[in-house]
Short mmCIF file of C-alpha atoms in Angstrom, two decimals:
data_model
loop_
_atom_site.label_atom_id
_atom_site.label_comp_id
_atom_site.label_asym_id
_atom_site.label_seq_id
_atom_site.Cartn_x
_atom_site.Cartn_y
_atom_site.Cartn_z
CA MET A 1 -22.50 15.59 32.78
CA THR A 2 -21.64 14.75 29.73
CA THR A 3 -22.64 11.78 27.18
CA ASP A 4 -20.76 10.48 24.17
CA THR A 5 -21.89 10.21 21.16
CA LYS A 6 -21.13 7.58 18.27
CA PRO A 7 -20.38 9.60 15.17
CA THR A 8 -23.02 8.60 12.48
CA SER A 9 -22.26 8.27 8.20
CA PHE A 10 -24.27 11.15 6.84
CA ASN A 11 -26.34 9.68 3.39
CA PRO A 12 -27.43 12.72 1.20
CA LEU A 13 -29.80 10.25 -0.35
CA GLU A 14 -31.93 9.29 3.28
CA GLN A 15 -33.87 12.53 3.72
CA PHE A 16 -35.24 12.13 -0.37
CA VAL A 17 -36.34 8.55 0.52
CA LEU A 18 -37.51 9.01 3.64
CA LEU A 19 -39.89 12.37 1.81
CA ALA A 20 -40.70 9.13 -1.07
CA LYS A 21 -42.66 7.32 1.53
CA SER A 22 -45.43 10.18 1.33
CA ALA A 23 -44.56 11.88 -2.26
CA LYS A 24 -47.05 10.58 -4.72
CA GLY A 25 -47.65 11.68 -8.43
CA ALA A 26 -46.47 15.61 -8.88
CA ALA A 27 -45.16 15.51 -5.10
CA ALA A 28 -42.97 12.37 -6.42
CA VAL A 29 -41.95 14.14 -9.45
CA GLU A 30 -40.86 17.06 -7.45
CA LEU A 31 -38.24 15.04 -5.40
CA VAL A 32 -37.04 13.59 -7.99
CA LYS A 33 -35.42 16.87 -9.46
CA GLN A 34 -34.87 17.65 -6.18
CA ALA A 35 -32.75 14.58 -5.73
CA LEU A 36 -31.05 15.26 -9.22
CA GLU A 37 -30.32 18.97 -8.29
CA ALA A 38 -29.17 18.24 -4.93
CA PRO A 39 -25.17 18.57 -4.28
CA GLY A 40 -23.33 15.64 -2.81
CA VAL A 41 -26.13 12.87 -4.11
CA TYR A 42 -24.20 10.87 -6.56
CA VAL A 43 -26.29 7.39 -5.87
CA PHE A 44 -30.05 6.90 -6.68
CA GLY A 45 -30.97 2.96 -6.54
CA GLU A 46 -32.39 3.46 -3.40
CA LEU A 47 -34.76 6.38 -4.62
CA LEU A 48 -35.36 4.62 -7.67
CA ASP A 49 -36.81 1.06 -6.10
CA MET A 50 -38.92 3.35 -3.77
CA PRO A 51 -42.76 2.65 -4.48
CA ASN A 52 -44.02 5.64 -4.81
CA ILE A 53 -41.19 6.72 -7.73
CA THR A 54 -41.38 3.15 -9.36
CA GLU A 55 -45.21 4.24 -10.01
CA LEU A 56 -44.38 7.01 -11.75
CA GLN A 57 -43.00 4.83 -14.64
CA THR A 58 -46.90 4.02 -15.57
CA ASP A 59 -48.52 7.09 -15.66
CA GLN A 60 -47.84 10.80 -17.61
CA PHE A 61 -44.51 11.11 -15.49
CA GLN A 62 -42.62 8.21 -16.95
CA PRO A 63 -39.72 11.07 -18.32
CA TYR A 64 -38.62 11.62 -14.86
CA TYR A 65 -38.73 8.40 -14.10
CA ASN A 66 -36.47 7.44 -16.80
CA LEU A 67 -34.73 10.51 -15.70
CA LEU A 68 -33.89 9.49 -12.43
CA LYS A 69 -32.67 5.97 -13.72
CA LEU A 70 -30.70 7.26 -16.39
CA PHE A 71 -28.69 9.34 -13.38
CA ALA A 72 -28.51 6.14 -11.69
CA PHE A 73 -26.91 3.85 -14.36
CA GLY A 74 -26.50 5.98 -17.48
CA THR A 75 -23.92 8.53 -18.80
CA TYR A 76 -24.09 11.70 -20.67
CA ARG A 77 -23.90 10.15 -24.27
CA GLN A 78 -27.02 8.34 -23.49
CA TYR A 79 -28.88 10.92 -22.32
CA LEU A 80 -28.57 13.06 -25.60
CA GLU A 81 -28.78 9.95 -27.60
CA ASN A 82 -32.79 10.13 -25.91
CA SER A 83 -32.72 13.42 -25.22
CA SER A 84 -36.02 14.03 -27.13
CA SER A 85 -38.18 11.11 -24.82
CA LEU A 86 -36.57 12.80 -21.18
CA PRO A 87 -36.61 16.23 -19.61
CA GLU A 88 -34.46 19.03 -19.88
CA LEU A 89 -31.68 19.25 -17.74
CA THR A 90 -30.82 22.54 -15.74
CA PRO A 91 -26.93 22.99 -16.30
CA PHE A 92 -26.13 21.53 -12.69
CA GLN A 93 -27.56 18.61 -13.37
CA GLN A 94 -25.70 18.64 -17.19
CA GLN A 95 -22.58 18.74 -14.80
CA LYS A 96 -23.63 16.30 -12.53
CA LEU A 97 -24.39 13.77 -15.19
CA ARG A 98 -21.14 14.22 -16.67
CA HIS A 99 -19.18 13.63 -13.60
CA LEU A 100 -20.85 10.64 -12.99
CA THR A 101 -20.17 9.67 -17.02
CA ILE A 102 -16.60 10.15 -16.42
CA VAL A 103 -16.97 7.69 -12.93
CA THR A 104 -18.64 4.84 -15.30
CA LEU A 105 -15.28 5.43 -18.45
CA SER A 106 -13.34 5.18 -15.54
CA GLU A 107 -14.44 1.79 -14.56
CA THR A 108 -12.92 0.26 -17.76
CA ASN A 109 -10.25 2.27 -18.29
CA LYS A 110 -7.96 4.30 -15.64
CA CYS A 111 -6.37 6.57 -18.69
CA ILE A 112 -9.10 8.00 -20.34
CA PRO A 113 -7.66 9.85 -23.72
CA TYR A 114 -9.30 13.51 -24.11
CA GLU A 115 -10.61 12.38 -27.46
CA VAL A 116 -12.89 9.92 -25.87
CA LEU A 117 -14.04 12.88 -22.82
CA VAL A 118 -14.82 15.16 -25.26
CA GLN A 119 -16.69 12.55 -27.41
CA GLN A 120 -18.57 11.11 -24.55
CA LEU A 121 -19.19 14.25 -22.30
CA ASP A 122 -20.33 16.41 -25.72
CA MET A 123 -17.47 19.24 -24.72
CA LYS A 124 -16.77 22.23 -26.92
CA ASN A 125 -13.31 22.59 -26.01
CA LEU A 126 -9.93 21.10 -23.86
CA ARG A 127 -10.10 24.53 -21.95
CA GLU A 128 -13.71 23.60 -20.91
CA LEU A 129 -13.25 19.46 -20.62
CA GLU A 130 -10.38 20.53 -18.09
CA ASP A 131 -12.55 22.90 -15.93
CA LEU A 132 -15.31 19.94 -15.77
CA VAL A 133 -12.49 17.62 -14.63
CA ILE A 134 -11.07 19.94 -12.09
CA GLU A 135 -14.45 20.30 -10.70
CA ALA A 136 -15.31 16.37 -10.27
CA ILE A 137 -11.79 16.25 -8.73
CA TYR A 138 -12.82 19.05 -6.01
CA GLY A 139 -15.90 17.81 -5.73
CA ASP A 140 -14.07 14.34 -4.92
CA VAL A 141 -16.14 12.43 -7.24
CA ILE A 142 -12.57 11.31 -8.68
CA HIS A 143 -9.18 11.56 -7.84
CA GLY A 144 -6.54 11.83 -10.25
CA LYS A 145 -4.89 14.10 -12.62
CA LEU A 146 -4.84 15.69 -15.97
CA ASP A 147 -1.80 14.64 -18.30
CA GLN A 148 -1.65 17.37 -20.67
CA ARG A 149 1.41 16.39 -22.62
CA ASN A 150 -0.17 13.10 -23.42
CA GLY A 151 -3.58 14.34 -23.76
CA ARG A 152 -5.10 12.13 -20.99
CA LEU A 153 -7.22 12.03 -17.75
CA GLU A 154 -5.34 9.46 -15.24
CA VAL A 155 -8.19 8.17 -12.39
CA ASP A 156 -6.74 6.75 -9.63
CA PHE A 157 -10.11 6.90 -7.52
CA ALA A 158 -13.96 7.38 -8.41
CA ILE A 159 -16.70 7.00 -5.90
CA GLY A 160 -19.26 3.76 -6.81
CA ARG A 161 -22.22 4.36 -8.87
CA ASP A 162 -25.62 2.03 -8.39
CA ALA A 163 -25.35 -1.49 -9.10
CA GLN A 164 -27.89 -3.31 -11.98
CA VAL A 165 -28.91 -6.66 -11.63
CA LYS A 166 -27.11 -7.44 -15.17
CA ASP A 167 -23.88 -6.24 -13.39
CA ILE A 168 -23.98 -8.74 -10.58
CA GLY A 169 -22.24 -11.44 -12.56
CA ARG A 170 -19.25 -8.93 -13.88
CA ILE A 171 -18.86 -7.60 -10.22
CA ILE A 172 -18.67 -11.36 -9.07
CA GLN A 173 -15.98 -12.21 -12.22
CA THR A 174 -14.25 -8.88 -10.78
CA LEU A 175 -14.15 -9.69 -7.18
CA ASN A 176 -13.18 -13.76 -8.30
CA ASP A 177 -10.29 -12.03 -10.48
CA TRP A 178 -8.95 -10.05 -7.59
CA CYS A 179 -9.14 -12.80 -5.15
CA GLU A 180 -7.01 -14.73 -7.30
CA ALA A 181 -4.58 -11.91 -8.14
CA CYS A 182 -4.38 -11.62 -3.86
CA ASP A 183 -3.87 -15.69 -3.76
CA ALA A 184 -1.31 -15.00 -6.03
CA ILE A 185 0.54 -12.34 -4.65
CA LEU A 186 0.13 -14.47 -1.50
CA GLY A 187 1.91 -17.53 -2.37
CA ALA A 188 4.69 -15.01 -4.13
CA VAL A 189 5.33 -13.83 -0.73
CA GLU A 190 4.94 -16.77 0.98
CA THR A 191 7.79 -18.43 -1.10
CA GLN A 192 9.93 -14.95 -0.23
CA VAL A 193 9.60 -15.01 3.18
CA MET A 194 10.55 -19.33 2.93
CA ASN A 195 13.36 -18.53 1.05
CA ALA A 196 14.45 -15.78 3.46
CA ASN A 197 14.37 -17.85 6.27
CA CYS A 198 16.72 -20.38 4.44
CA GLU A 199 19.05 -17.49 3.74
CA LYS A 200 18.98 -17.23 7.76
CA GLU A 201 19.62 -20.58 8.56
CA LYS A 202 22.29 -20.67 6.26
CA HIS A 203 24.01 -17.60 7.34
CA ILE A 204 23.35 -18.82 11.09
CA LYS A 205 25.17 -22.09 10.53
CA HIS A 206 28.02 -20.29 8.36
CA ARG A 207 28.78 -17.70 11.34
CA VAL A 208 28.64 -20.46 13.82
CA ALA A 209 31.34 -22.36 11.96
CA ILE A 210 33.43 -19.56 12.10
CA GLU A 211 33.44 -19.29 15.48
CA GLU A 212 34.10 -22.01 15.97
CA GLU A 213 36.83 -22.15 13.83
CA VAL A 214 38.05 -18.72 15.26
CA LEU A 215 37.32 -20.29 19.02
CA ASN A 216 39.82 -23.22 17.64
CA ILE A 217 42.61 -20.98 16.20
CA LYS A 218 42.43 -19.15 19.76
CA LYS A 219 42.86 -22.41 21.42
CA THR A 220 45.75 -23.60 19.11
CA LEU A 221 47.65 -20.59 19.24
CA LYS A 222 47.13 -20.34 23.31
CA SER A 223 48.76 -23.82 23.47
CA GLN A 224 51.62 -22.96 21.20
CA ILE A 225 52.57 -19.93 23.40
CA GLN A 226 52.04 -22.11 26.39
CA GLU A 227 54.90 -24.43 25.00
CA SER A 228 57.06 -21.85 23.89
CA ASP A 229 56.97 -20.67 27.58
CA ASP A 230 57.58 -23.70 28.75
CA ILE A 231 61.02 -23.95 26.56
CA SER A 232 62.14 -20.89 27.59
CA LEU A 233 61.66 -21.42 31.17
CA THR A 234 63.55 -25.27 30.64
CA GLY A 235 66.14 -23.21 28.86
CA GLU A 236 66.11 -20.54 31.63
CA THR A 237 66.63 -23.05 34.41
CA ARG A 238 69.52 -25.10 33.32
CA ASN A 239 71.62 -21.83 32.80
CA GLU A 240 71.10 -20.93 36.48
CA MET A 241 72.07 -24.43 37.50
CA LEU A 242 75.03 -24.73 35.26
CA GLY A 243 75.52 -21.29 36.37
CA ASP A 244 75.58 -22.28 39.71
CA LYS A 245 77.78 -25.20 39.46
CA GLY A 246 80.10 -23.75 37.54
CA LYS A 247 80.68 -21.32 40.75
CA LYS A 248 81.18 -24.43 43.31
CA LEU A 249 83.61 -25.88 40.96
CA ALA A 250 85.58 -22.54 41.00
CA LYS A 251 85.44 -21.94 44.62
CA GLY A 252 86.71 -25.62 45.29
CA LYS A 253 89.89 -24.89 43.02
CA GLY A 254 90.66 -21.83 45.18
CA LEU A 255 90.83 -23.91 48.43
CA LYS A 256 92.92 -26.58 47.25
CA THR A 257 95.45 -24.27 45.95
CA ASN A 258 95.27 -21.72 49.04
CA VAL A 259 96.29 -24.82 51.68
CA PRO A 260 99.78 -25.68 50.73
CA ASN A 261 100.55 -21.66 50.47
CA LYS A 262 99.89 -21.65 54.54
CA PHE A 263 101.73 -24.71 54.86
CA TRP A 264 105.34 -23.48 53.12
CA ASN A 265 104.79 -20.40 55.00
CA LYS A 266 104.62 -22.29 58.30
CA SER A 267 107.83 -23.90 57.58
#
């Protein structure tokens, strides 16, 4: 006997959230390090809100709390500007924060110039930058392509990052703008549908009128052909009658001329 199981979505952060319920102090710090180092973990808001993690900002472990907060909301440039008060990043953490920075940049510009990327990500050369971007694309952090001719990154899709309370107003405005754009498009589509229906109705009426005209022409032609046939038939009948009458007259004349001949022969 088999049982059907429904597929469940996998949340790579969930295991760290569960462990954070019991981890305190140094154990919580170690948990933060593991979460930042874990592949596929790019959102940290839920872990950041855990009580044992929140307590880190009130003691000697505050730099790790700030680092986790930076990964949730910040960029690599912000890390460089505050690196003196933050723990040192591992090479993997550097790449992850750079990937997250690309996501943040794509929120305001879908075509990001190479110059902006090099400056924000602190890259040494374009080759290094392109390798980083390709890694982000293969990791499904973003979808897009490198436009080497125009020197820019074109982003078609990017993962979502954690949202701060101060971002709610901007998010609401963005959604309102999107709704208005949808309403405008819907109105334009409805107008096009109405115009198409009107054109269809005109076409149907025009076709009906043409069909009626064709039918009338057929009737007229049929009537003319019938009249022509009647005239031809009348002419033929008349000719036949005249021909029969002529034959009778000719026969009558022949009888009158034969009678005297017989009479004279007998005498």
